[in-house]
């Protein structure tokens, strides 16, 4: 169910396995959306970065090392629904994080991937952009399967990239 409401928060919980730092703003949210639950802190994530409007966190099913997602905090289903302003804020975060992932992991390239609708293999109905580091010959298919990641490895790469974020 989509509603506008203030996100709750528990200030006792901190850092990587804990809920994201919350904020008191009124925002559009969907109580059944997994990414909204990440925003509110009801579902944990390996968070790399957060600002007023967006967050970046590690994909739970990484197609390659350093596979990161950037989302707007507000719930908008896809590129058609999101406002140009919020899209711009999301893309600014994508650029910031792509630069630091590139600096940290030195991949051979990075794909930015963004899916809208079933035919495009959108599996989470909350606008998001993938930052996907690539290696020559990695044979990653852009419609990758969802294979659970090694959470120690995901946490480790999150910490490595985070250390290079500008203050
Ligand atoms: P897409 O297929 O473009 O909608 O990508 C959705 C991605 O979201 C997919 O690569 C797996 C990731 N994902 C799904 N659920 C979770 C979750 O609970 N936590 C994290 N960190 N990633 C998730």
Coordinates of N, CA and C and ligand atoms in Angstrom, one line a residue:
X1 N 0.8 -1.2 0.0 CA 0.0 0.0 0.0 C 0.9 1.2 0.0
X2 N 0.6 2.2 -0.9 CA 1.4 3.4 -1.0 C 0.8 4.5 -0.1
X3 N 1.7 5.1 0.7 CA 1.2 6.2 1.5 C 2.3 7.2 1.7
X4 N 2.0 8.3 2.2 CA 3.0 9.3 2.6 C 3.0 9.4 4.1
X5 N 4.2 9.1 4.7 CA 4.3 9.1 6.1 C 5.7 9.3 6.5
X6 N 5.9 9.6 7.8 CA 7.3 9.8 8.3 C 7.9 8.5 8.6
X7 N 9.2 8.3 8.2 CA 9.9 7.1 8.4 C 10.3 7.0 9.9
X8 N 10.1 5.8 10.5 CA 10.5 5.7 11.9 C 12.0 5.4 12.0
X9 N 12.6 5.4 13.2 CA 14.0 5.0 13.2 C 14.5 4.7 14.6
X10 N 15.5 3.8 14.6 CA 16.1 3.4 15.9 C 17.5 3.8 15.9
X11 N 17.8 4.8 16.7 CA 19.2 5.4 16.6 C 20.2 4.5 17.3
X12 N 19.7 3.4 18.0 CA 20.7 2.5 18.6 C 21.4 1.6 17.6
X13 N 20.8 1.5 16.4 CA 21.4 0.6 15.4 C 22.3 1.4 14.4
X14 N 23.5 0.9 14.2 CA 24.4 1.6 13.3 C 25.1 0.7 12.4
X15 N 25.6 1.3 11.3 CA 26.5 0.7 10.3 C 26.0 -0.5 9.6
X16 N 26.9 -1.4 9.0 CA 26.6 -2.1 7.8 C 25.4 -3.1 7.9
X17 N 25.3 -3.9 9.0 CA 24.2 -4.8 9.0 C 22.9 -4.2 9.6
X18 N 23.0 -3.0 10.0 CA 21.9 -2.4 10.7 C 21.1 -1.5 9.7
X19 N 19.9 -1.2 10.1 CA 19.0 -0.3 9.3 C 19.7 1.0 8.9
X20 N 19.3 1.5 7.8 CA 19.8 2.8 7.3 C 19.5 3.9 8.3
X21 N 20.3 4.8 8.4 CA 20.0 6.0 9.2 C 18.7 6.6 8.6
X22 N 17.8 6.9 9.5 CA 16.5 7.5 8.9 C 16.5 9.0 9.1
X23 N 15.4 9.5 8.7 CA 15.2 10.9 8.7 C 13.7 11.2 8.9
X24 N 13.3 12.4 9.3 CA 12.0 12.6 9.7 C 11.1 13.2 8.6
X25 N 11.6 13.3 7.4 CA 10.8 13.9 6.3 C 9.5 13.1 5.9
X26 N 8.5 13.8 5.5 CA 7.4 13.1 4.9 C 7.8 12.6 3.5
X27 N 7.5 11.4 3.2 CA 7.8 10.9 1.9 C 6.8 9.9 1.4
X28 N 6.9 9.6 0.0 CA 6.0 8.6 -0.6 C 6.6 7.3 -0.4
X29 N 5.9 6.3 0.2 CA 6.5 5.0 0.5 C 5.4 4.0 0.2
X30 N 5.9 2.7 0.0 CA 5.0 1.6 -0.2 C 5.4 0.5 0.8
X31 N 4.4 0.3 1.7 CA 4.7 -0.6 2.9 C 5.1 -2.0 2.4
X32 N 4.8 -2.4 1.2 CA 5.1 -3.8 0.7 C 6.3 -3.8 -0.1
X33 N 7.0 -2.7 -0.3 CA 8.2 -2.6 -1.2 C 9.4 -2.9 -0.5
X34 N 10.2 -3.8 -0.9 CA 11.5 -4.2 -0.3 C 12.5 -3.1 -0.2
X35 N 12.5 -2.2 -1.2 CA 13.4 -1.1 -1.2 C 12.9 0.0 -0.2
X36 N 11.6 0.2 -0.1 CA 11.1 1.1 0.9 C 11.4 0.6 2.3
X37 N 11.4 -0.7 2.4 CA 11.8 -1.2 3.8 C 13.3 -1.0 4.0
X38 N 14.1 -1.0 3.0 CA 15.5 -0.7 3.2 C 15.6 0.8 3.6
X39 N 14.8 1.6 2.9 CA 14.9 3.1 3.2 C 14.5 3.3 4.7
X40 N 13.4 2.7 5.1 CA 13.0 2.9 6.5 C 13.8 2.2 7.5
X41 N 14.6 1.2 7.1 CA 15.4 0.5 8.0 C 14.8 -0.8 8.5
X42 N 13.6 -1.1 7.9 CA 13.0 -2.4 8.3 C 13.7 -3.6 7.7
X43 N 14.4 -3.4 6.6 CA 15.3 -4.5 6.1 C 16.7 -3.9 6.0
X44 N 17.7 -4.7 6.5 CA 19.1 -4.2 6.5 C 19.7 -4.3 5.1
X45 N 20.8 -3.5 5.0 CA 21.5 -3.6 3.7 C 23.0 -3.2 4.0
X46 N 23.8 -3.4 3.0 CA 25.2 -2.9 3.1 C 25.1 -1.6 2.4
X47 N 25.0 -0.5 3.2 CA 24.8 0.8 2.7 C 26.2 1.5 2.4
X48 N 26.3 2.0 1.2 CA 27.5 2.7 0.8 C 27.4 4.2 1.1
X49 N 26.2 4.8 0.8 CA 26.1 6.2 0.8 C 24.6 6.6 1.0
X50 N 24.4 7.7 1.5 CA 23.0 8.2 1.7 C 23.0 9.7 1.7
X51 N 22.0 10.4 1.0 CA 21.8 11.8 1.2 C 20.3 12.0 1.4
X52 N 19.9 13.2 1.3 CA 18.5 13.5 1.6 C 17.5 12.7 0.7
X53 N 17.9 12.6 -0.5 CA 16.9 12.0 -1.5 C 17.2 10.6 -2.0
X54 N 18.4 10.2 -1.8 CA 18.8 8.9 -2.4 C 19.7 8.0 -1.4
X55 N 19.8 6.8 -1.8 CA 20.7 5.9 -1.1 C 21.4 5.0 -2.1
X56 N 22.6 4.5 -1.7 CA 23.3 3.5 -2.5 C 23.7 2.4 -1.6
X57 N 23.4 1.2 -2.1 CA 23.7 0.0 -1.3 C 24.1 -1.2 -2.2
X58 N 24.7 -2.2 -1.6 CA 25.2 -3.3 -2.4 C 24.1 -4.2 -2.8
X59 N 24.1 -4.7 -4.0 CA 23.0 -5.6 -4.5 C 23.2 -6.9 -3.8
X60 N 22.1 -7.5 -3.4 CA 22.2 -8.8 -2.6 C 22.5 -10.0 -3.5
X61 N 22.3 -9.8 -4.8 CA 22.6 -10.8 -5.8 C 23.6 -10.3 -6.8
X62 N 24.8 -10.1 -6.3 CA 25.8 -9.4 -7.2 C 26.1 -10.2 -8.5
X63 N 26.0 -9.5 -9.6 CA 26.4 -10.1 -10.9 C 27.9 -10.1 -11.0
X64 N 28.5 -9.2 -10.4 CA 30.0 -9.1 -10.3 C 30.4 -8.4 -9.0
X65 N 31.7 -8.4 -8.7 CA 32.1 -7.8 -7.4 C 31.8 -6.3 -7.5
X66 N 31.2 -5.7 -6.5 CA 31.0 -4.3 -6.4 C 29.7 -3.9 -7.0
X67 N 28.8 -4.8 -7.4 CA 27.5 -4.5 -7.9 C 26.7 -3.7 -6.9
X68 N 26.3 -2.5 -7.3 CA 25.7 -1.6 -6.4 C 24.4 -1.1 -7.0
X69 N 23.4 -0.7 -6.1 CA 22.1 -0.2 -6.5 C 22.0 1.3 -5.9
X70 N 21.5 2.1 -6.7 CA 21.2 3.5 -6.3 C 19.7 3.7 -6.5
X71 N 19.0 4.2 -5.4 CA 17.6 4.4 -5.5 C 17.2 5.7 -4.9
X72 N 16.1 6.3 -5.4 CA 15.5 7.4 -4.6 C 14.8 6.9 -3.4
X73 N 14.8 7.7 -2.3 CA 14.2 7.2 -1.1 C 12.7 7.1 -1.3
X74 N 12.1 8.0 -2.1 CA 10.7 8.0 -2.3 C 10.3 6.8 -3.2
X75 N 9.2 6.3 -3.1 CA 8.7 5.1 -3.9 C 8.1 5.6 -5.2
X76 N 8.8 5.4 -6.3 CA 8.3 5.7 -7.6 C 8.7 4.4 -8.4
X77 N 7.7 3.9 -9.1 CA 7.8 2.5 -9.7 C 8.9 2.4 -10.8
X78 N 9.0 3.4 -11.6 CA 9.9 3.3 -12.8 C 10.2 4.6 -13.4
X79 N 10.9 4.6 -14.5 CA 11.4 5.8 -15.1 C 10.3 6.7 -15.6
X80 N 9.1 6.1 -15.8 CA 8.0 6.9 -16.3 C 7.3 7.7 -15.1
X81 N 7.4 7.1 -13.9 CA 6.7 7.7 -12.8 C 7.5 8.8 -12.0
X82 N 8.8 8.5 -12.0 CA 9.7 9.4 -11.2 C 9.7 10.8 -11.8
X83 N 9.9 11.8 -10.9 CA 10.0 13.2 -11.4 C 11.4 13.4 -12.0
X84 N 11.5 14.3 -13.0 CA 12.8 14.6 -13.5 C 13.8 15.1 -12.5
X85 N 13.3 15.8 -11.5 CA 14.2 16.3 -10.4 C 14.7 15.2 -9.6
X86 N 13.8 14.2 -9.2 CA 14.3 13.1 -8.4 C 15.2 12.2 -9.2
X87 N 14.9 12.0 -10.5 CA 15.7 11.3 -11.4 C 17.1 11.9 -11.5
X88 N 17.1 13.2 -11.6 CA 18.4 13.9 -11.7 C 19.2 13.7 -10.4
X89 N 18.6 13.8 -9.2 CA 19.2 13.5 -8.0 C 19.8 12.1 -7.9
X90 N 19.0 11.2 -8.4 CA 19.4 9.7 -8.4 C 20.7 9.6 -9.3
X91 N 20.6 10.2 -10.5 CA 21.7 10.0 -11.4 C 23.0 10.7 -10.8
X92 N 22.8 11.8 -10.1 CA 24.0 12.4 -9.5 C 24.6 11.5 -8.5
X93 N 23.8 10.8 -7.8 CA 24.4 9.8 -6.8 C 25.0 8.7 -7.6
X94 N 24.4 8.2 -8.7 CA 25.0 7.2 -9.5 C 26.4 7.6 -10.0
X95 N 26.6 8.8 -10.4 CA 27.9 9.3 -10.9 C 28.9 9.3 -9.8
X96 N 28.5 9.8 -8.6 CA 29.4 9.8 -7.4 C 29.8 8.4 -7.1
X97 N 28.9 7.5 -7.0 CA 29.3 6.1 -6.6 C 30.0 5.4 -7.7
X98 N 29.6 5.6 -8.9 CA 30.4 4.9 -10.0 C 31.8 5.3 -10.0
X99 N 32.1 6.6 -9.8 CA 33.4 7.1 -9.8 C 34.2 6.4 -8.7
X100 N 33.6 6.3 -7.5 CA 34.4 5.7 -6.4 C 34.5 4.2 -6.5
X101 N 33.5 3.5 -7.1 CA 33.6 2.1 -7.3 C 34.7 1.9 -8.4
X102 N 34.8 2.7 -9.4 CA 35.8 2.6 -10.4 C 37.2 2.8 -9.8
X103 N 37.3 3.8 -9.0 CA 38.6 4.1 -8.3 C 39.0 2.9 -7.4
X104 N 38.1 2.3 -6.7 CA 38.4 1.3 -5.7 C 38.7 0.0 -6.3
X105 N 37.9 -0.4 -7.3 CA 38.0 -1.8 -7.8 C 38.7 -1.9 -9.2
X106 N 38.9 -0.7 -9.8 CA 39.6 -0.6 -11.1 C 39.1 -1.7 -12.1
X107 N 37.8 -1.8 -12.3 CA 37.3 -2.7 -13.3 C 37.7 -2.3 -14.7
X108 N 37.4 -3.2 -15.7 CA 37.7 -2.9 -17.0 C 36.6 -1.9 -17.6
X109 N 35.5 -1.9 -16.9 CA 34.4 -1.0 -17.3 C 33.3 -1.1 -16.3
X110 N 32.3 -0.2 -16.5 CA 31.1 -0.2 -15.6 C 29.9 -0.1 -16.5
X111 N 28.9 -1.0 -16.3 CA 27.6 -0.8 -17.0 C 26.7 -0.1 -16.0
X112 N 25.9 0.9 -16.4 CA 24.8 1.4 -15.7 C 23.5 0.7 -16.3
X113 N 22.8 0.0 -15.5 CA 21.6 -0.7 -16.0 C 20.4 -0.3 -15.2
X114 N 19.3 -0.1 -15.9 CA 18.1 0.3 -15.3 C 16.9 -0.3 -16.0
X115 N 16.1 -1.1 -15.3 CA 15.0 -1.8 -15.9 C 13.6 -1.2 -15.6
X116 N 12.8 -1.2 -16.6 CA 11.4 -0.8 -16.4 C 10.5 -1.8 -17.0
X117 N 9.8 -2.5 -16.1 CA 8.8 -3.5 -16.6 C 9.3 -4.9 -16.7
X118 N 8.3 -5.8 -16.8 CA 8.6 -7.3 -16.8 C 9.5 -7.7 -18.0
X119 N 9.2 -7.1 -19.1 CA 10.0 -7.5 -20.3 C 11.5 -7.0 -20.2
X120 N 11.7 -6.0 -19.4 CA 13.1 -5.6 -19.1 C 13.7 -6.2 -17.9
X121 N 13.0 -7.2 -17.3 CA 13.4 -8.0 -16.2 C 13.5 -7.1 -14.9
X122 N 12.6 -6.1 -14.8 CA 12.5 -5.3 -13.5 C 11.9 -6.2 -12.5
X123 N 12.6 -6.6 -11.4 CA 12.1 -7.5 -10.4 C 11.7 -6.8 -9.2
X124 N 12.1 -5.5 -9.0 CA 11.7 -4.7 -7.8 C 11.0 -3.5 -8.4
X125 N 9.8 -3.2 -7.9 CA 9.0 -2.2 -8.5 C 9.2 -0.8 -7.8
X126 N 10.5 -0.5 -7.6 CA 10.9 0.8 -7.0 C 12.1 1.2 -7.8
X127 N 12.0 2.4 -8.5 CA 13.0 2.8 -9.4 C 14.4 2.6 -8.8
X128 N 15.3 2.0 -9.6 CA 16.7 1.8 -9.2 C 17.6 1.7 -10.4
X129 N 18.8 2.1 -10.1 CA 19.9 2.0 -11.1 C 21.0 1.1 -10.6
X130 N 21.4 0.2 -11.5 CA 22.5 -0.7 -11.2 C 23.8 -0.1 -11.6
X131 N 24.8 -0.2 -10.7 CA 26.2 0.2 -11.1 C 26.9 -1.2 -11.1
X132 N 27.3 -1.6 -12.3 CA 27.7 -3.0 -12.5 C 29.2 -3.0 -13.1
X133 N 30.2 -3.2 -12.2 CA 31.6 -3.3 -12.7 C 31.7 -4.5 -13.6
X134 N 32.5 -4.3 -14.6 CA 32.7 -5.3 -15.6 C 34.2 -5.7 -15.8
X135 N 34.5 -6.9 -16.1 CA 35.8 -7.4 -16.4 C 35.7 -7.9 -17.8
X136 N 36.8 -7.7 -18.6 CA 36.8 -8.3 -20.0 C 36.7 -9.8 -19.8
X137 N 35.8 -10.4 -20.6 CA 35.6 -11.8 -20.6 C 34.8 -12.3 -19.4
X138 N 34.1 -11.5 -18.6 CA 33.4 -12.0 -17.5 C 32.1 -12.7 -17.9
X139 N 31.7 -12.5 -19.1 CA 30.5 -13.1 -19.6 C 29.2 -12.9 -18.8
X140 N 29.2 -11.7 -18.1 CA 27.9 -11.4 -17.4 C 26.9 -11.1 -18.5
X141 N 25.7 -11.7 -18.3 CA 24.6 -11.4 -19.2 C 23.8 -10.3 -18.5
X142 N 23.3 -9.4 -19.3 CA 22.6 -8.3 -18.6 C 21.3 -8.7 -18.0
X143 N 20.7 -9.8 -18.4 CA 19.6 -10.4 -17.7 C 20.1 -11.5 -16.8
X144 N 20.9 -11.1 -15.8 CA 21.5 -12.1 -14.9 C 20.5 -12.8 -14.0
X145 N 20.8 -14.0 -13.6 CA 19.9 -14.7 -12.7 C 20.1 -14.2 -11.3
X146 N 19.2 -14.5 -10.4 CA 19.4 -14.0 -9.0 C 20.0 -15.1 -8.2
X147 N 21.3 -15.0 -8.0 CA 22.1 -16.0 -7.2 C 22.6 -15.4 -5.9
X148 N 22.2 -15.9 -4.8 CA 22.6 -15.3 -3.5 C 24.1 -15.1 -3.5
X149 N 24.4 -13.9 -2.9 CA 25.8 -13.5 -2.8 C 26.5 -14.1 -1.5
X150 N 27.8 -14.1 -1.5 CA 28.5 -14.3 -0.3 C 28.5 -13.0 0.5
X151 N 27.8 -13.0 1.6 CA 27.6 -11.8 2.4 C 28.9 -11.2 3.0
X152 N 29.8 -12.1 3.3 CA 31.1 -11.6 3.8 C 31.8 -10.8 2.7
X153 N 31.8 -11.4 1.5 CA 32.5 -10.7 0.4 C 31.7 -9.4 0.0
X154 N 30.4 -9.4 0.1 CA 29.6 -8.2 -0.2 C 30.0 -7.1 0.8
X155 N 30.0 -7.5 2.1 CA 30.3 -6.6 3.1 C 31.8 -6.0 2.9
X156 N 32.7 -6.9 2.6 CA 34.1 -6.5 2.4 C 34.2 -5.4 1.3
X157 N 33.6 -5.7 0.2 CA 33.7 -4.8 -0.9 C 33.0 -3.4 -0.6
X158 N 31.9 -3.5 0.1 CA 31.2 -2.3 0.6 C 32.2 -1.4 1.4
X159 N 32.9 -2.0 2.3 CA 33.8 -1.3 3.2 C 35.0 -0.7 2.4
X160 N 35.5 -1.5 1.4 CA 36.6 -1.0 0.6 C 36.2 0.2 -0.2
X161 N 35.0 0.2 -0.8 CA 34.6 1.3 -1.6 C 34.3 2.5 -0.7
X162 N 33.6 2.2 0.4 CA 33.2 3.3 1.3 C 34.4 4.1 1.8
X163 N 35.5 3.4 2.0 CA 36.7 4.1 2.5 C 37.2 5.2 1.5
X164 N 36.8 5.0 0.2 CA 37.3 6.0 -0.8 C 36.3 7.1 -1.1
X165 N 35.1 7.1 -0.4 CA 34.2 8.1 -0.6 C 34.7 9.5 -0.1
X166 N 34.5 10.5 -0.9 CA 35.0 11.8 -0.4 C 34.1 12.2 0.7
X167 N 34.7 13.0 1.7 CA 34.0 13.4 2.9 C 33.1 14.6 2.6
Ligands
LIG1 P1 16.0 -5.5 -11.2 O1 15.9 -6.9 -11.7 O2 16.6 -4.5 -12.2 O3 14.6 -5.1 -10.7 O4 17.0 -5.5 -10.0 C1 16.6 -5.7 -8.7 C2 17.9 -6.0 -7.9 O5 17.6 -5.8 -6.6 C3 18.4 -7.4 -8.1 O6 19.7 -7.4 -8.7 C4 18.5 -8.0 -6.7 C5 18.3 -6.8 -5.8 N1 17.6 -7.0 -4.6 C6 16.4 -7.6 -4.4 N2 16.1 -7.6 -3.1 C7 17.1 -7.0 -2.4 C8 17.3 -6.8 -1.1 O7 16.5 -7.1 -0.2 N3 18.5 -6.2 -0.7 C9 19.4 -5.9 -1.7 N4 20.5 -5.3 -1.2 N5 19.2 -6.1 -3.0 C10 18.1 -6.7 -3.3

